[in-house]
Short mmCIF file of C-alpha atoms in Angstrom, two decimals:
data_model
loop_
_atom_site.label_atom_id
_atom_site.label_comp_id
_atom_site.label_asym_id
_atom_site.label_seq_id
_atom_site.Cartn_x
_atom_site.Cartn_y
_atom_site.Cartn_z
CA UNK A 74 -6.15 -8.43 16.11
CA UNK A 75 -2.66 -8.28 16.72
CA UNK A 76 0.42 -6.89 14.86
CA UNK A 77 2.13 -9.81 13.14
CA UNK A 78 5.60 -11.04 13.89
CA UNK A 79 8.14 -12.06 11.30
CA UNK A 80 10.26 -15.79 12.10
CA UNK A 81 11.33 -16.22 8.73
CA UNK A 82 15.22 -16.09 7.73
CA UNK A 83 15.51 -13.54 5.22
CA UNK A 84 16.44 -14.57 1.12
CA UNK A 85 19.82 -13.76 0.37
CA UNK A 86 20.34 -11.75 -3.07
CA UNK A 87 22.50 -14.82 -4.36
CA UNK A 88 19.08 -16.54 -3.91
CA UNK A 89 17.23 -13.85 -5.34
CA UNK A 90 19.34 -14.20 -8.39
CA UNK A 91 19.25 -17.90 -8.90
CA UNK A 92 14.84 -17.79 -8.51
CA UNK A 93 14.92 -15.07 -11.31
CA UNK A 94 17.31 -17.40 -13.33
CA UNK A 95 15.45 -20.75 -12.83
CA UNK A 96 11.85 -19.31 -12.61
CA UNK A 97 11.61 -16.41 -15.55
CA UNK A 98 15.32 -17.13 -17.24
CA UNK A 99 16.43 -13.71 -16.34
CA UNK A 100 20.10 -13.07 -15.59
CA UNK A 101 20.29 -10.06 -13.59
CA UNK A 102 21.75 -8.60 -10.17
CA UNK A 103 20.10 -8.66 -7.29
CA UNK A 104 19.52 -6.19 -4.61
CA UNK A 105 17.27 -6.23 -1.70
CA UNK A 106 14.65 -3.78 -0.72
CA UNK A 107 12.66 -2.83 2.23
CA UNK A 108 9.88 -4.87 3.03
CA UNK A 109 7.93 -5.42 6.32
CA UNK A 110 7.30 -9.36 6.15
CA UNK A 111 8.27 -10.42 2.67
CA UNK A 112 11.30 -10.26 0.75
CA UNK A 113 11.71 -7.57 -2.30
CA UNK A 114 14.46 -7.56 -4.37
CA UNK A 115 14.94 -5.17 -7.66
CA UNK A 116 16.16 -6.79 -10.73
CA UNK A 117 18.74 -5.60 -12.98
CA UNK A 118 19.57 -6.58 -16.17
CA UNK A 119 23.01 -6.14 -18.36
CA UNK A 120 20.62 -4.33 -21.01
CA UNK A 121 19.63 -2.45 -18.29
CA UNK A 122 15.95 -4.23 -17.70
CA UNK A 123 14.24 -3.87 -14.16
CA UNK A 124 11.82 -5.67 -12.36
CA UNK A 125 10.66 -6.11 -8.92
CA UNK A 126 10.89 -10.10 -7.37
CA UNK A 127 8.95 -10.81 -4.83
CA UNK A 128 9.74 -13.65 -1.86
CA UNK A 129 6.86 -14.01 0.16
CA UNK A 130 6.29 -14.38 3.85
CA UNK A 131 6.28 -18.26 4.40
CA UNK A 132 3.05 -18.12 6.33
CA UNK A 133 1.64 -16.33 3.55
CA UNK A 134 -1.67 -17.40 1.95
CA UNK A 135 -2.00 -17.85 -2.28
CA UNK A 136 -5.00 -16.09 -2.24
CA UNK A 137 -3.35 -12.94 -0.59
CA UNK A 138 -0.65 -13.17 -4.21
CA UNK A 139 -3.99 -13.80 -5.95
CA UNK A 140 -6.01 -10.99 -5.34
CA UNK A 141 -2.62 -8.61 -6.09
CA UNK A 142 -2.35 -10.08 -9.28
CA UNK A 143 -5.47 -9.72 -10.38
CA UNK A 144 -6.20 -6.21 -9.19
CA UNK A 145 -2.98 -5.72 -11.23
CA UNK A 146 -4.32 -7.16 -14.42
CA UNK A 147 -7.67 -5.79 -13.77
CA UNK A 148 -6.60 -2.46 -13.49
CA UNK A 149 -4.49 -2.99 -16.71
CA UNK A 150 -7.13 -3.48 -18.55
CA UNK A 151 -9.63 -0.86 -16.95
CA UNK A 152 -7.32 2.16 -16.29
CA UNK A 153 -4.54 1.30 -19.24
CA UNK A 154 -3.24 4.55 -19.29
CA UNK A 155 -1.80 4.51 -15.23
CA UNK A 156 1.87 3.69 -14.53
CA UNK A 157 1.50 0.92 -12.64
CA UNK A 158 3.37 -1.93 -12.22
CA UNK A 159 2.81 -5.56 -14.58
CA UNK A 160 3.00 -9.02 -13.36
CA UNK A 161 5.46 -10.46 -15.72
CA UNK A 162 4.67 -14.64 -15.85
CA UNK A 163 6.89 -17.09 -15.59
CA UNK A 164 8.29 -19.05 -17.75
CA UNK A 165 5.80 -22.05 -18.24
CA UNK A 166 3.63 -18.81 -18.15
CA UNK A 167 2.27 -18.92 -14.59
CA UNK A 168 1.64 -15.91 -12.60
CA UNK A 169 3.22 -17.32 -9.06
CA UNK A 170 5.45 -19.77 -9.01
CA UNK A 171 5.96 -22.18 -5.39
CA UNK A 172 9.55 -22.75 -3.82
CA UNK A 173 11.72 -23.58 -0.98
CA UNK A 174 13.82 -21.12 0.58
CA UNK A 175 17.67 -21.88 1.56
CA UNK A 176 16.01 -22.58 5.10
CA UNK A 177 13.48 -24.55 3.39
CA UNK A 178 10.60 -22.97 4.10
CA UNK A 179 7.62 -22.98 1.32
CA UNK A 180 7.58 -19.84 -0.57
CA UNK A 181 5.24 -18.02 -3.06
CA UNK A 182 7.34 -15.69 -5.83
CA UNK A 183 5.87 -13.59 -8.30
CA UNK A 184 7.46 -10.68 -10.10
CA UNK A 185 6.50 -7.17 -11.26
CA UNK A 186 7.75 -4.68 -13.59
CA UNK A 187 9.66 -1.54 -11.84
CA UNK A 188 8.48 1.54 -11.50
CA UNK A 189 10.63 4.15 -11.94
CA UNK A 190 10.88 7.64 -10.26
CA UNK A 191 11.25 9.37 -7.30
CA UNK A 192 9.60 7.89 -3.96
CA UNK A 193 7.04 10.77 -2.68
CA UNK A 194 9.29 10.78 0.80
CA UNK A 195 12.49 11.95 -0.82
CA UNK A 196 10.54 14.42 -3.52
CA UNK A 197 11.02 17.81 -2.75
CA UNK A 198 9.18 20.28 -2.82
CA UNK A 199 5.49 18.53 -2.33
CA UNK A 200 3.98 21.72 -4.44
CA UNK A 201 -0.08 21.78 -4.45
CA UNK A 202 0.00 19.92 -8.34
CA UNK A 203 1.61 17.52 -6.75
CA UNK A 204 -0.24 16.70 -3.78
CA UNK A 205 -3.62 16.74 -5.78
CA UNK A 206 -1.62 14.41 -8.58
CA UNK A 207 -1.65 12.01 -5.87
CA UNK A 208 -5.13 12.44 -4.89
CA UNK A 209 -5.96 12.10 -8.73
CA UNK A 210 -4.33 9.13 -9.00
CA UNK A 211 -5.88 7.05 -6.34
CA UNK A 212 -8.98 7.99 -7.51
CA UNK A 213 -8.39 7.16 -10.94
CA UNK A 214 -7.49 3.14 -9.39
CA UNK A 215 -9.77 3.13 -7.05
CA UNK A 216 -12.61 4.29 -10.21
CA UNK A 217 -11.09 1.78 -12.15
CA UNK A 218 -11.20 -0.93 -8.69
CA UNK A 219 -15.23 -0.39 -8.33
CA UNK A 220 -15.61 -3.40 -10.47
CA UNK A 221 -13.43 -5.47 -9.10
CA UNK A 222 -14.18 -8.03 -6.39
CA UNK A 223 -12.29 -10.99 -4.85
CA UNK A 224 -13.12 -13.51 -2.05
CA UNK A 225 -9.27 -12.26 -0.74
CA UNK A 226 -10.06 -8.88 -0.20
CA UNK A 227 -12.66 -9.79 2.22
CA UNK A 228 -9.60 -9.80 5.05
CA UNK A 229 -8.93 -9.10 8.68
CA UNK A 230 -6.55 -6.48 8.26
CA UNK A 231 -5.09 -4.50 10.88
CA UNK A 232 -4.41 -1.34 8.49
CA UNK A 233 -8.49 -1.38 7.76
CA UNK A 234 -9.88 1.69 9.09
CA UNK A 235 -13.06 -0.15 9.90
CA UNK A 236 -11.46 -1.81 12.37
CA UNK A 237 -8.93 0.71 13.92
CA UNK A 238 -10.48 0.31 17.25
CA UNK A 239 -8.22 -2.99 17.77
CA UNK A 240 -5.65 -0.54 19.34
CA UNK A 241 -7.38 0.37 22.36
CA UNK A 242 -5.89 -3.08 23.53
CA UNK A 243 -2.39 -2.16 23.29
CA UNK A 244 -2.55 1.75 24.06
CA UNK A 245 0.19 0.50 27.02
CA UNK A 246 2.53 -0.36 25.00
CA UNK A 247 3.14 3.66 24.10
CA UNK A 248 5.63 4.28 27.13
CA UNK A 249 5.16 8.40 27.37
CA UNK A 250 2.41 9.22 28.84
CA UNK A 251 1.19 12.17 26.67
CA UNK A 252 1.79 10.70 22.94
CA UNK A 253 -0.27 7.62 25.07
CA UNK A 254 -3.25 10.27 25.72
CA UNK A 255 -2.66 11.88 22.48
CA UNK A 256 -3.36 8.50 20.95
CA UNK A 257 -6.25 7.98 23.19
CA UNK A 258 -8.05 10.98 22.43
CA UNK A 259 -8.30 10.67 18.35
CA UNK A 260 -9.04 6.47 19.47
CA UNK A 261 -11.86 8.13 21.33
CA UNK A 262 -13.38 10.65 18.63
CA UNK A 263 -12.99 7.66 15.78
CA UNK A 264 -15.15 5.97 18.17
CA UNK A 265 -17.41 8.64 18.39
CA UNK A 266 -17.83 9.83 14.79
CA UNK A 267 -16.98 6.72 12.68
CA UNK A 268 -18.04 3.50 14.56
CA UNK A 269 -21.86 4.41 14.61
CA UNK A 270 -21.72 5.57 10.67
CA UNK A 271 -19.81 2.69 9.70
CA UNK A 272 -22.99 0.43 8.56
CA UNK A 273 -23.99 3.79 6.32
CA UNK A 274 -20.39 3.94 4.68
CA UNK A 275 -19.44 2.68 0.95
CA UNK A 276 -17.22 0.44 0.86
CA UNK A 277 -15.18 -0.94 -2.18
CA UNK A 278 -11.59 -2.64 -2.48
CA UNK A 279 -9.23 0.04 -2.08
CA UNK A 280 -4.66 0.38 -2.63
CA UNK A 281 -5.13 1.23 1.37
CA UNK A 282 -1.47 2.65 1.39
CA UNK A 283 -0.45 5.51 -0.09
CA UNK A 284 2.36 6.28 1.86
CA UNK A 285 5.40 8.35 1.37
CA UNK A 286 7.60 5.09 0.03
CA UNK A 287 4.93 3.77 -1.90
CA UNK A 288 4.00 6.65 -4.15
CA UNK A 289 6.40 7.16 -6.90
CA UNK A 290 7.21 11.21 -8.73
CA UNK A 291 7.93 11.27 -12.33
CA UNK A 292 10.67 13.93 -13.51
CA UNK A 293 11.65 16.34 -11.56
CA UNK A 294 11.75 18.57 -14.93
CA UNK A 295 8.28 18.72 -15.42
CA UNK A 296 5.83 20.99 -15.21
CA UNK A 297 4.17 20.55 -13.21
CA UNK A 298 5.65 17.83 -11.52
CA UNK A 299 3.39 14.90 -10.80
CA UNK A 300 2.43 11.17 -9.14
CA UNK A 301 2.61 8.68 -11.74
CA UNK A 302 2.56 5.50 -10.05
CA UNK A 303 1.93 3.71 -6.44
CA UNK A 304 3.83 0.12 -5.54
CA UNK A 305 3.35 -2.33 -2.54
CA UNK A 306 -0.43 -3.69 -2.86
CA UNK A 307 0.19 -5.68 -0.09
CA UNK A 308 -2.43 -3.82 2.05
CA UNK A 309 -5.04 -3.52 -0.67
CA UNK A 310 -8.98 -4.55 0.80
CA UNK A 311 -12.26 -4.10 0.80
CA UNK A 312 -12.71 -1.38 3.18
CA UNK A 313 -14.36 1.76 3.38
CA UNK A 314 -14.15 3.90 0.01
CA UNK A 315 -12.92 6.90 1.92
CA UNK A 316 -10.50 5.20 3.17
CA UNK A 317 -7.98 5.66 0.51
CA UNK A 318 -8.11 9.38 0.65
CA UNK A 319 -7.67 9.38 3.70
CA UNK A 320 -5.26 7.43 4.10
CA UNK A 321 -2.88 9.37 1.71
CA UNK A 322 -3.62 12.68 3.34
CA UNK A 323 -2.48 11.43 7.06
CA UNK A 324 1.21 10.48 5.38
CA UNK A 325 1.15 13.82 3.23
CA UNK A 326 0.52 16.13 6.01
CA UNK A 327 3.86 14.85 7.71
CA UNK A 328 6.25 17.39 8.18
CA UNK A 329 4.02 19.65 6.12
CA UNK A 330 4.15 23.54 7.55
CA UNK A 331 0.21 23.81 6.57
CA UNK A 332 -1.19 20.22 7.08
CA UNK A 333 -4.61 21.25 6.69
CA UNK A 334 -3.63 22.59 3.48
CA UNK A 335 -1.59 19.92 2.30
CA UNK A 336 -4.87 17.02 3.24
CA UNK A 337 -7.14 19.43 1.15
CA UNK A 338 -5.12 19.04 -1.72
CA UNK A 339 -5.01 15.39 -1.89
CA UNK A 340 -8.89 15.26 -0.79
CA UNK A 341 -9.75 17.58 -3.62
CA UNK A 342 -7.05 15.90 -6.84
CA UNK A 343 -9.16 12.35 -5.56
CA UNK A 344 -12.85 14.26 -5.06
CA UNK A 345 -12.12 15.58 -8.95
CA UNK A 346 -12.33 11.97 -10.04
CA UNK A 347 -14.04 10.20 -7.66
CA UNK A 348 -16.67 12.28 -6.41
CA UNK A 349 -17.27 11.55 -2.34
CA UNK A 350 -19.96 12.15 -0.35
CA UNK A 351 -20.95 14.55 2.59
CA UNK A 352 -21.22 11.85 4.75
CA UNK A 353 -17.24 11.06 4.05
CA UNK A 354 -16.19 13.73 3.31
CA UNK A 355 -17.35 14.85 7.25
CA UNK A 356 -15.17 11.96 8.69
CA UNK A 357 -12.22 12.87 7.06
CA UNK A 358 -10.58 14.09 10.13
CA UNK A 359 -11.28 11.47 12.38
CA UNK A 360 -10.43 9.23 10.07
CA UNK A 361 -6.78 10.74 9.16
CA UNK A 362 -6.57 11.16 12.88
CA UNK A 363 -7.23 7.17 12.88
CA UNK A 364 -5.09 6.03 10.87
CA UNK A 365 -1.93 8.01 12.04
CA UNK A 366 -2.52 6.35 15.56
CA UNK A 367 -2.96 3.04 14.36
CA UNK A 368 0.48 3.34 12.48
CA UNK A 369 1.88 4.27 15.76
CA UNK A 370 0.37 1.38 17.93
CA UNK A 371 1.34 -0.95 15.30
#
């Protein structure tokens, strides 16, 4: 399993602006976003309107839009009271619409409704309401996600945490030789710990990636202050239920003076709602540990 590469030529914001005009008969202004294969652009409005458009990947599949979507509409009707972001249709009312690109390569765009706040990267400070906000909030989706199923979230994903052991293959490509054993040592203890439990794990479709620039901070003048929303569900799978907690608490310990404290807090806000159990809640370590040296293969 091997990190992808990106070929595609990149959709201008001119472009941007003429899909949202010809697909959804939106005039607004363009500007692009970060994004690490397909093209994001927000949407703005003269009466001050935003949305998210979304230009995928050409070599993306339908079925990888589909399953977004849906989770998206199933969560709006199982957790109505979250944040989240909307897939707005078209309008001949479809929910992804099929075009070329100025280079002429096929592309899949859908669009969202924004989510506004703060991203969880440039928040300050990450106080202990807010770190168990997060926590709260994944499990509230991932609660809301336990009914949900589709034949797309069944994926070979290199961000899976049941499969993390794909970077043993490509440990040389870490160039200093003690982040390289650093690496190999928490490679070695996930392969101690996880890989024999993994056939006693749940497993459910999870976000997968709650990560500093996809977690979103309401106002700043609140109290306390809190997570209200997560974006990107571009890594969202059927993976081990765990997982997700996990996953958020490897990004929130980052640059955290107590990181033990800081992955207790978003392990306890998620526990509160969706309850784990002791055999999880044991391979939390290795399993932070996991993904944190995955991200750094990759």
């Amino acid at each position: 399993m091997m990190p992808e590469d990106r070929t595609a030529s990149p959709v201008t914001e001119p472009e941007a602006e003429r899909l949202a005009r010809d697909l959804y008969g939106l005039e607004a202004a363009a500007r692009a976003l970060p994004g690490e294969y397909d093209d994001n652009f927000l949407l703005a409005t003269p009466d001050r309107k935003r949305f998210v458009l979304k230009v995928m990947h050409p070599a993306r599949e339908r079925a990888f839009v589909e399953l977004q979507c849906e989770a998206l509409r199933h969560l709006e009707q199982h957790a109505p009271k979250l944040s989240l972001p909307r897939v707005c249709p078209t309008r001949g009312g479809h929910t992804i619409a099929s075009t070329r690109a100025a280079d002429a390569t096929p592309r899949l765009v859908w669009m969202l409704t924004y989510a506004a706040g703060t991203l969880l990267a440039e928040a300050r400070p990450h106080t202990p309401e807010l770190l168990a906000s997060l926590g709260r909030l994944l499990g509230e989706i991932d609660t809301a996600l336990a009914g949900f199923s589709h034949p797309a979230a069944e994926r070979e994903l290199k961000w899976d945490l049941a499969r993390a052991g794909w970077i043993r293959g490509y440990l040389q490509h870490i160039p200093d030789p003690s982040r390289r054993g650093l690496v190999e040592r928490f490679l070695e203890l996930y392969e101690a710990e996880v890989v024999p439990a993994l056939p006693r794990l749940r497993r459910s479709v999870v976000y997968g990636d709650a990560n500093g620039h996809n977690v979103i901070v309401g106002d700043p003048r609140a109290e306390p202050r809190e997570v209200v929303s997560v974006i990107d569900f571009g890594d969202m799978h059927r993976g081990l239920t765990v997982s997700e907690p996990a996953i958020a608490a490897a990004y929130a310990i980052l640059g955290e003076l107590d990181p033990l404290a800081a992955a207790a807090r978003v392990v306890a806000g998620y526990h509160v709602v969706f309850p784990l159990e002791e055999a999880e809640l044991a391979l939390l370590y290795p399993l932070i540990a996991a993904r944190l040296a995955v991200s750094v293969t990759n």
